[in-house]
C-alpha cells in the first residue's frame, strides 16, 4: 500500500465546504433560533465628581438564541474591550462599566452592539455627560437705588447651565416668594419688581440650582434701596418680560412668561388669538405672569397674547407657539421568513413634525434609506434589519429579522384536505400549499389522469386547482405534486359533489311605519346531507340577534318542498332599521343570497353639511343640506345655537332667523340677533307630521365680528369716605356684552353744582368700584349741608364708546351716623343659628351686626356681619349650643360706623343626645363620597369597631332640638397588626373630649 499526505490548503477548503453544507442544513430546519432583541438599552447619564462610586454603569441586555455577545461603541468608534483592555473599561454581561471616569476620555455618545449567528443590532444612543456648576463671579454687585412706586430689575447673570432660579432675601435660606408684584424669570433668572415698596429694602442674591447634579450656587448680594417720593407717582404698565416665539413638543408641557412694571401693579391677562378662551389644559400662575400649557396638542398651536393693565396704561405683546413632535411609529417591521429567489419589500412609516428621516441598518451597518426592495432574495440578504426614524426632537429604532430559506417541498404542515366537497354547477378550488423554497412546480392528477389547463379546469399560480361548473363527473381522487431543485412531494384528497343551495322564497321590498312589526321571508333548498344556516345583514352589517334581541328575532320553520325557512321578524321598527336587508343561506359547501329594501316612514333624518358662509357682527348666513324625509315631506326647519357661555353641552337654544319661518324647501337662512364678538356653533333639525327629527352635527365654531358696546353698567352708586375719598360703585357688564377686545369703563363725576366733569378710565372689565382721592372733597366745618356729587359710568372697547348709565347722586356725609338702629330682636333657629331683625336708619350704606357670648367672649373678638342697606335682617351662624349671646347693630355711611343699638340678649337652643358618630375610609373620603356606618349613643364615649387595615376618619356631631350641630373630626391610622378591631383607650378619651367640646 501507498501512503498519501493531505495538502494543508486542500484540507482548509474541505472544511470550508463542510461548514457551508452544515449552514445550509441549519437554514432548512432550525426554527427555534432567532436574532438579538433588546430588552434593556442604555440611558443618558450625567456623572458628577462627587459620585461616591467613582464609576459609570451603562446597561444593555438582549435576548436571542443562541445568546448574543456584546460590544460597545463610543462616538462611532468601537471600544476594544478584549484586544486592548484598560483600567477604565470593563464588561459585565452586556453592561459597560467605566471606572474612574474622565471627561476628556469618556464623555460622548455610546451604543451597545448585540450579535449572534442570525445577525447584529445596535441599541439607541446614550450620552455620557459630566455635570458641574460654575460659581458666580467674585466681583461685588452694585446697589440698586429706585424711587418707591417705580419698577426695578435685579440682574442674575447666571452660569450657563440648565438650572432653576430663586432669589435669597437678606440671608440663606430665606427665599423670596414671587407674587403679583414680584416675579423671577426662569428664562433669564432676573428678579422683576413691578413697583418698589418700602418693605422691599434689603439685600438680594440670585440662587441657581442644577437638578441634574443636585447642586446650587448663589451670587454676591445686591442691595435694593427704595427712596421715598411724596406724593407717590403712578406709572403706566410696561411689559419687560415678553415670551418669544416658542416651539413646544407634543404631549409635553410649556410655560410662557409675561411680566410688567407699573404703579399700580399691572394685572396680566392672557388670550389665545382667534379663540374666546385659553385651551382647557391652560393654567395661569404667579399672579398672572406665567401661562402653563399642559400636555400640549397640535390644536394648541396659535398666537398668544399677554396684556398688562393698570389705571395708567395697557401694554400687550403677541408671539406664536408652534407644536412639533418626536417620531412615532405608524407602520413598523416584523420578523419575516421568505423563500430564496422571491421578491420582498421592507418599509416603515413614522409620524412626527418635522417629518422624520428614515434610514436602515443591516447587522449594525448603514444599508440605505426610504423603502428596501429585493427583487430576488439570496442567503446573503438574511440578517437583522433596523429601521431608524429621526428628526430634531428624537430618534426611534425598530428591529426585525429577515431569514431567507430553502427546502424541499413537504406537505407535513399543510396537506391537501382528505375529503373535499363541491356544489353542483359551482366553483371548486382544491388548495395545494406545501412548504417549499424556492417555489416548486405544480402538477395535478385525477386518478391516473394528468390534468392540464382548459376552459373548465386550471392550475392556479399558488398551486391550487380550480374547477368551474362542477358536476358529478368531477368526483374522484385528486393528487397535487410539488417539485423543486431540493426534492419533491405529493398529497391527495377525494372530491364529492353535492346539490347546490338555492333561495326558493326571497324577501320582498317593504314599507313600514315607525312602531310596526315587519316579517321578511327567506327559504332555501339544499343538499339533504348538509346543514343550512341563515344569516341576516343590514347594509352589509351582520345583525347580532343576541345583542339586538329587542328588535330582531329569526323564525326557523320547516318550509314546503323539504327546504328550510330563516324568516326575520323586526319588532317596533325604528328609522334606524331602514336599509337593505340581505338573507344568506349557507352550508359548508356553498352559500347564496337574496336582498330586499325596507323603507320606514317617520320623523325626518338629520340635515347634513351645516356650515357658516358669511359672518357679521350680529348675524351669520347658515347653509345646510336636506336630510332623509323618511317617506313624509319636511314641513320646516329649526336652527339652534350654542354660545361660549352655554352651561352644558346640551344647552342649545332656538335661534332667531330671517326669514322667521323656514319651510321644508329651505337650505339656507340668516341667523340674527347674535351677540357681537361671541363664539357660536349651530345645528339644524327638520320637522314633518311625525314630529321633530334628529338634529344635525354641529357646525364648526365661529366668532362674530366685534362692535361698539350698547349695554351700560347698572346699579351705579357710591358714597363719600374719609379724607376726601369719593367711592363710585357699579355692577360690571357681563362678558357677553363686551362686544370686542380691550373692554373697560369710563367713570365720570362732578360736584352737584359744578359744570366740569372729571373722567377716569378703568381698563379691567371685572372692576366694580373706583376710589378717587381729593382733599378738597372732604367736608369742612364751614359746610352747612351734605355735599352732593353726580356720577355716571359708560363702557368702551376697541371699536368705540358705549352709552352712559343713568346719572346718580352720591352724598358726601359730614360725619359718621349720630343715631343707632332700634327695635333689635333675635330668636334662635337651632343650637348654632339665630335670626335677627332691626329698624334701620334711612340714610345709611349698610349695617354692622356684632354678636358674642355674654360671659365667655370679649366684645373686641365678636363676630361681625355687614348687611347691605336693602335688608334689615340676617342669619347668625357658627354659634355655640345652650349659650347666652349679646347682639348689637350699628349703621355705616362711608365715614364710619355710628353708635351701637341697645344690646339684644338671647339663648341658643340646647343640645339633645344622642350623639351621632360616622366612620369612613380615608381613601373613599378623598373621592367626595361620604360612606360608612352611623352609630348613635347617649353617652360621652363608645367602643367603635374599626377595621384592621386602612386610615379612618370619624365625624362626631350632637343632635339638638334645632337640628344637628357642627362636626368634629378624628383621624385614625389603622395597622394590619391590630389584634382587636376596636378603638384603643387613648382614642376613646379623645372621642369623649371631642363630644364634650360640642356642648361648650
GROMACS .gro file of C-alpha atoms in nm, residues 20 167 190 193 221 433 499 518 728 810 851 906:
model
   12
   20UNK     CA    1  -2.139   2.576   0.410
  167UNK     CA    2  -3.372   8.474   4.493
  190UNK     CA    3  -3.371   8.812   3.671
  193UNK     CA    4  -4.049   9.412   4.091
  221UNK     CA    5  -2.571   9.020   4.734
  433UNK     CA    6  -4.983   2.478  -0.035
  499UNK     CA    7  -7.660   1.960  -0.464
  518UNK     CA    8  -9.223   4.350   0.987
  728UNK     CA    9  -6.812  10.509   4.285
  810UNK     CA   10  -7.383  11.046   4.565
  851UNK     CA   11  -7.266   8.910   6.835
  906UNK     CA   12  -8.091   8.562   7.353
   0.00000   0.00000   0.00000
